[in-house]
XYZ file of N, CA and C in Angstrom:
381
model
N 0.848 -1.193 0.000
C 0.000 0.000 0.000
C 0.878 1.235 0.000
N 0.361 2.281 -0.578
C 1.091 3.536 -0.695
C 0.287 4.645 -0.039
N 0.981 5.477 0.684
C 0.345 6.660 1.260
C 0.923 7.903 0.599
N 0.039 8.778 0.194
C 0.436 10.061 -0.385
C -0.136 11.166 0.495
N 0.721 12.050 0.939
C 0.285 13.130 1.819
C 0.680 14.460 1.201
N -0.345 15.272 0.916
C -0.099 16.591 0.345
C 0.025 17.631 1.451
N 0.763 18.677 1.160
C 0.877 19.813 2.077
C 1.137 21.069 1.259
N 0.945 22.217 1.906
C 1.284 23.481 1.267
C 0.120 24.271 0.722
N -1.086 23.734 0.810
C -2.232 24.489 0.332
C -2.517 25.680 1.216
N -3.407 26.543 0.772
C -3.765 27.716 1.553
C -4.493 28.728 0.711
N -4.559 29.947 1.233
C -5.238 31.038 0.553
C -4.229 32.093 0.134
N -4.432 32.629 -1.052
C -3.514 33.630 -1.579
C -4.289 34.556 -2.498
N -3.808 35.748 -2.679
C -4.428 36.678 -3.609
C -3.950 36.395 -5.029
N -4.758 36.799 -5.975
C -4.395 36.621 -7.378
C -3.035 37.244 -7.654
N -2.237 36.521 -8.414
C -0.886 36.969 -8.707
C 0.149 36.399 -7.755
N -0.314 35.811 -6.669
C 0.594 35.256 -5.686
C 1.073 33.868 -6.046
N 1.812 33.262 -5.103
C 2.416 31.956 -5.332
C 2.159 31.028 -4.149
N 2.112 29.757 -4.450
C 2.059 28.702 -3.442
C 2.898 27.539 -3.936
N 3.398 26.767 -2.996
C 4.148 25.558 -3.345
C 3.512 24.381 -2.642
N 3.050 23.415 -3.414
C 2.487 22.198 -2.873
C 3.559 21.109 -2.853
N 3.466 20.249 -1.869
C 4.383 19.129 -1.776
C 3.601 17.850 -1.519
N 4.105 16.747 -2.066
C 3.472 15.450 -1.872
C 4.558 14.452 -1.475
N 4.360 13.805 -0.337
C 5.304 12.809 0.141
C 4.696 11.419 -0.011
N 5.462 10.508 -0.603
C 4.999 9.142 -0.815
C 5.718 8.202 0.144
N 4.969 7.255 0.677
C 5.570 6.276 1.573
C 4.790 4.976 1.497
N 5.402 3.887 2.019
C 4.684 2.641 2.167
C 5.044 1.564 1.175
N 5.636 1.914 0.064
C 6.003 0.922 -0.930
C 7.423 1.219 -1.377
N 8.273 0.202 -1.341
C 9.687 0.454 -1.594
C 9.992 0.644 -3.069
N 9.209 0.032 -3.939
C 9.466 0.179 -5.373
C 9.226 1.623 -5.791
N 9.990 2.104 -6.711
C 9.873 3.468 -7.183
C 8.645 3.617 -8.075
N 7.923 4.701 -7.843
C 6.790 4.980 -8.727
C 7.293 5.250 -10.141
N 6.485 4.936 -11.149
C 6.877 5.306 -12.495
C 6.725 6.808 -12.681
N 5.647 7.353 -12.146
C 5.391 8.787 -12.299
C 4.473 9.269 -11.196
N 4.492 10.565 -10.990
C 3.547 11.188 -10.055
C 2.934 12.395 -10.731
N 1.737 12.690 -10.320
C 1.035 13.798 -10.949
C 0.213 14.592 -9.956
N -0.246 15.730 -10.436
C -1.163 16.590 -9.679
C -2.435 16.784 -10.501
N -3.542 16.638 -9.836
C -4.845 16.919 -10.413
C -5.551 17.916 -9.497
N -6.629 18.500 -9.984
C -7.397 19.416 -9.141
C -8.882 19.295 -9.464
N -9.675 19.649 -8.474
C -11.125 19.621 -8.656
C -11.731 20.849 -8.003
N -12.364 21.657 -8.817
C -13.047 22.846 -8.336
C -14.489 22.495 -8.005
N -15.146 23.269 -7.160
C -16.539 22.983 -6.802
C -17.428 22.908 -8.028
N -18.204 21.836 -8.125
C -19.124 21.682 -9.233
C -18.498 21.257 -10.542
N -17.197 20.996 -10.522
C -16.503 20.596 -11.752
C -15.856 19.231 -11.592
N -15.531 18.627 -12.713
C -14.843 17.345 -12.671
C -13.354 17.546 -12.379
N -12.758 16.482 -11.880
C -11.329 16.533 -11.612
C -10.564 16.689 -12.918
N -9.534 17.531 -12.907
C -8.768 17.765 -14.117
C -7.272 17.649 -13.854
N -6.564 17.295 -14.892
C -5.116 17.138 -14.829
C -4.436 18.488 -14.710
N -3.350 18.532 -13.929
C -2.562 19.750 -13.787
C -1.147 19.544 -14.324
N -0.432 18.568 -13.766
C 0.959 18.347 -14.168
C 1.381 16.954 -13.737
N 2.413 16.436 -14.399
C 2.950 15.122 -14.047
C 4.433 15.071 -14.355
N 5.129 14.162 -13.669
C 6.561 13.991 -13.879
C 6.917 12.533 -13.703
N 7.798 12.024 -14.574
C 8.292 10.670 -14.414
C 9.522 10.679 -13.512
N 9.761 9.573 -12.851
C 10.871 9.517 -11.904
C 12.197 9.241 -12.599
N 12.199 8.419 -13.614
C 13.465 8.000 -14.195
C 14.054 9.055 -15.116
N 13.268 9.516 -16.045
C 13.792 10.456 -17.022
C 13.481 11.897 -16.742
N 12.610 12.134 -15.758
C 12.263 13.504 -15.457
C 11.397 14.164 -16.507
N 10.723 13.381 -17.341
C 9.813 13.967 -18.323
C 8.645 14.601 -17.611
N 8.193 15.726 -18.132
C 7.081 16.437 -17.527
C 5.973 16.690 -18.533
N 4.791 16.886 -17.998
C 3.625 17.200 -18.820
C 2.775 18.176 -18.032
N 2.223 19.167 -18.715
C 1.403 20.185 -18.071
C 0.100 20.389 -18.821
N -0.913 20.757 -18.075
C -2.149 21.199 -18.707
C -1.888 22.569 -19.328
N -2.551 22.845 -20.430
C -2.349 24.124 -21.118
C -2.658 25.302 -20.197
N -3.618 25.119 -19.314
C -4.062 26.218 -18.455
C -3.016 26.644 -17.427
N -2.000 25.799 -17.194
C -0.992 26.135 -16.176
C 0.409 26.269 -16.753
N 0.578 25.998 -18.027
C 1.904 26.094 -18.645
C 2.465 27.498 -18.479
N 3.732 27.555 -18.090
C 4.385 28.834 -17.891
C 4.158 29.432 -16.516
N 3.223 28.879 -15.761
C 2.946 29.382 -14.411
C 3.286 28.357 -13.334
N 3.056 27.094 -13.621
C 3.305 26.032 -12.645
C 4.538 25.229 -13.060
N 5.262 24.745 -12.070
C 6.416 23.891 -12.328
C 6.373 22.692 -11.396
N 6.468 21.500 -11.963
C 6.501 20.274 -11.172
C 7.938 19.801 -11.078
N 8.318 19.330 -9.906
C 9.677 18.836 -9.696
C 9.637 17.668 -8.725
N 10.726 16.910 -8.693
C 10.774 15.742 -7.820
C 12.083 15.704 -7.058
N 12.052 15.026 -5.923
C 13.262 14.772 -5.147
C 13.297 13.270 -4.915
N 14.112 12.575 -5.688
C 14.148 11.124 -5.603
C 14.599 10.641 -4.224
N 15.509 11.349 -3.621
C 16.032 10.933 -2.324
C 14.950 10.999 -1.250
N 14.104 12.009 -1.333
C 13.059 12.190 -0.329
C 11.740 11.545 -0.745
N 11.656 11.090 -1.976
C 10.425 10.503 -2.507
C 9.275 11.500 -2.436
N 9.555 12.702 -2.882
C 8.543 13.756 -2.866
C 8.433 14.391 -4.248
N 7.297 14.980 -4.486
C 7.094 15.753 -5.701
C 6.438 17.073 -5.312
N 6.925 18.156 -5.868
C 6.428 19.487 -5.550
C 5.756 20.117 -6.757
N 4.864 21.041 -6.476
C 4.224 21.823 -7.526
C 4.349 23.293 -7.140
N 5.211 24.007 -7.836
C 5.363 25.436 -7.610
C 4.342 26.162 -8.481
N 3.494 26.942 -7.836
C 2.417 27.622 -8.547
C 2.621 29.125 -8.438
N 2.877 29.755 -9.557
C 3.086 31.202 -9.613
C 1.970 31.862 -10.414
N 1.864 33.170 -10.268
C 0.854 33.948 -11.009
C -0.519 33.309 -10.887
N -0.871 32.985 -9.682
C -2.140 32.285 -9.452
C -3.332 33.146 -9.819
N -4.361 32.474 -10.303
C -5.597 33.125 -10.735
C -6.763 32.563 -9.930
N -7.840 33.318 -9.811
C -9.001 32.784 -9.083
C -9.476 31.440 -9.636
N -9.337 31.240 -10.926
C -9.774 29.974 -11.526
C -8.870 28.797 -11.163
N -7.775 29.058 -10.491
C -6.932 27.972 -9.975
C -7.467 27.426 -8.641
N -8.463 28.068 -8.099
C -9.052 27.620 -6.842
C -9.637 26.221 -6.995
N -9.193 25.314 -6.137
C -9.623 23.920 -6.223
C -8.977 23.130 -5.099
N -9.427 21.902 -4.951
C -8.702 20.939 -4.120
C -7.693 20.256 -5.036
N -6.442 20.261 -4.622
C -5.371 19.685 -5.412
C -4.999 18.312 -4.859
N -4.946 17.328 -5.753
C -4.656 15.953 -5.375
C -3.342 15.490 -5.995
N -2.583 14.802 -5.194
C -1.372 14.141 -5.658
C -1.729 12.701 -6.031
N -1.101 12.179 -7.073
C -1.364 10.814 -7.506
C -0.062 10.149 -7.921
N -0.018 8.836 -7.777
C 1.172 8.070 -8.142
C 0.772 6.867 -8.988
N 1.613 6.559 -9.956
C 1.391 5.371 -10.762
C 2.645 4.523 -10.788
N 2.447 3.206 -10.663
C 3.536 2.249 -10.764
C 3.480 1.533 -12.109
N 2.588 1.969 -12.949
C 2.419 1.380 -14.271
C 3.138 2.234 -15.300
N 3.951 1.588 -16.112
C 4.677 2.324 -17.135
C 3.724 2.660 -18.281
N 3.459 3.955 -18.443
C 2.582 4.413 -19.509
C 3.303 5.490 -20.294
N 2.823 5.765 -21.494
C 3.426 6.844 -22.264
C 3.135 8.162 -21.568
N 4.016 9.110 -21.753
C 3.889 10.397 -21.072
C 2.542 11.042 -21.379
N 2.077 10.881 -22.586
C 0.806 11.490 -22.975
C -0.348 10.977 -22.120
N -0.225 9.758 -21.622
C -1.300 9.160 -20.830
C -1.300 9.652 -19.389
N -0.274 10.360 -18.989
C -0.180 10.809 -17.596
C -1.209 11.876 -17.260
N -1.905 12.394 -18.256
C -2.957 13.368 -17.998
C -4.304 12.693 -17.726
N -4.324 11.382 -17.759
C -5.564 10.632 -17.564
C -5.575 10.070 -16.141
N -6.623 10.345 -15.389
C -6.594 9.953 -13.976
C -6.611 8.440 -13.789
N -7.132 7.703 -14.744
C -7.159 6.249 -14.614
C -5.778 5.622 -14.760
N -4.788 6.400 -15.150
C -3.418 5.890 -15.239
C -2.773 5.761 -13.865
N -3.381 6.329 -12.847
C -2.782 6.391 -11.517
C -3.378 5.346 -10.581
N -2.502 4.779 -9.750
C -2.914 3.716 -8.838
C -3.288 4.234 -7.446
N -2.672 5.327 -7.041
C -2.861 5.820 -5.681
C -3.088 7.322 -5.690
N -3.875 7.761 -4.703
C -4.244 9.160 -4.603
C -4.107 9.656 -3.167
N -3.760 10.926 -3.027
C -3.754 11.555 -1.721
C -5.136 12.068 -1.360
N -5.220 12.670 -0.184
C -6.503 13.164 0.311
C -6.844 14.551 -0.231
N -5.870 15.250 -0.730
C -6.120 16.559 -1.301
C -5.789 17.694 -0.350
N -5.463 18.839 -0.939
C -5.197 20.045 -0.177
C -5.865 21.218 -0.889
N -6.493 22.075 -0.103
C -7.272 23.177 -0.672
C -6.372 24.339 -1.059
N -6.603 24.848 -2.257
C -5.953 26.077 -2.713
C -7.051 27.068 -3.067
N -7.006 28.244 -2.456
C -8.001 29.269 -2.704
C -7.293 30.545 -3.155
N -7.684 31.040 -4.314
C -7.096 32.255 -4.863
C -8.189 33.317 -4.951
N -7.993 34.407 -4.260
C -8.988 35.483 -4.240
C -8.578 36.599 -5.194
N -9.596 37.240 -5.745
C -9.320 38.313 -6.716
C -9.153 39.653 -6.033
């Protein structure tokens, strides 16, 4: 079993920054990739960003490209999401996810590619 614990959520004004972190534990094998998704009230969960552990390949949703950066720390088994130039439409619960299944990078934007999920952390951006 794998546990994913997110941290770093909070409230910020538009234009501000937040850094989310996700720590993975419980399974010794290395994840193939980890990702971030978000769900706003009344909306479906959507992909934000993902990163593979071995090659460091990344993928971003168009809505966050140039503003968000995903990174990993293999030694600590963590993945971070640096969020800059935040907008009110970024308000959502952000979820960390991990997959142990080797999939093409393009598939990392699909939530069914992931085996494990965190509980989520709230991000609120006020205008």
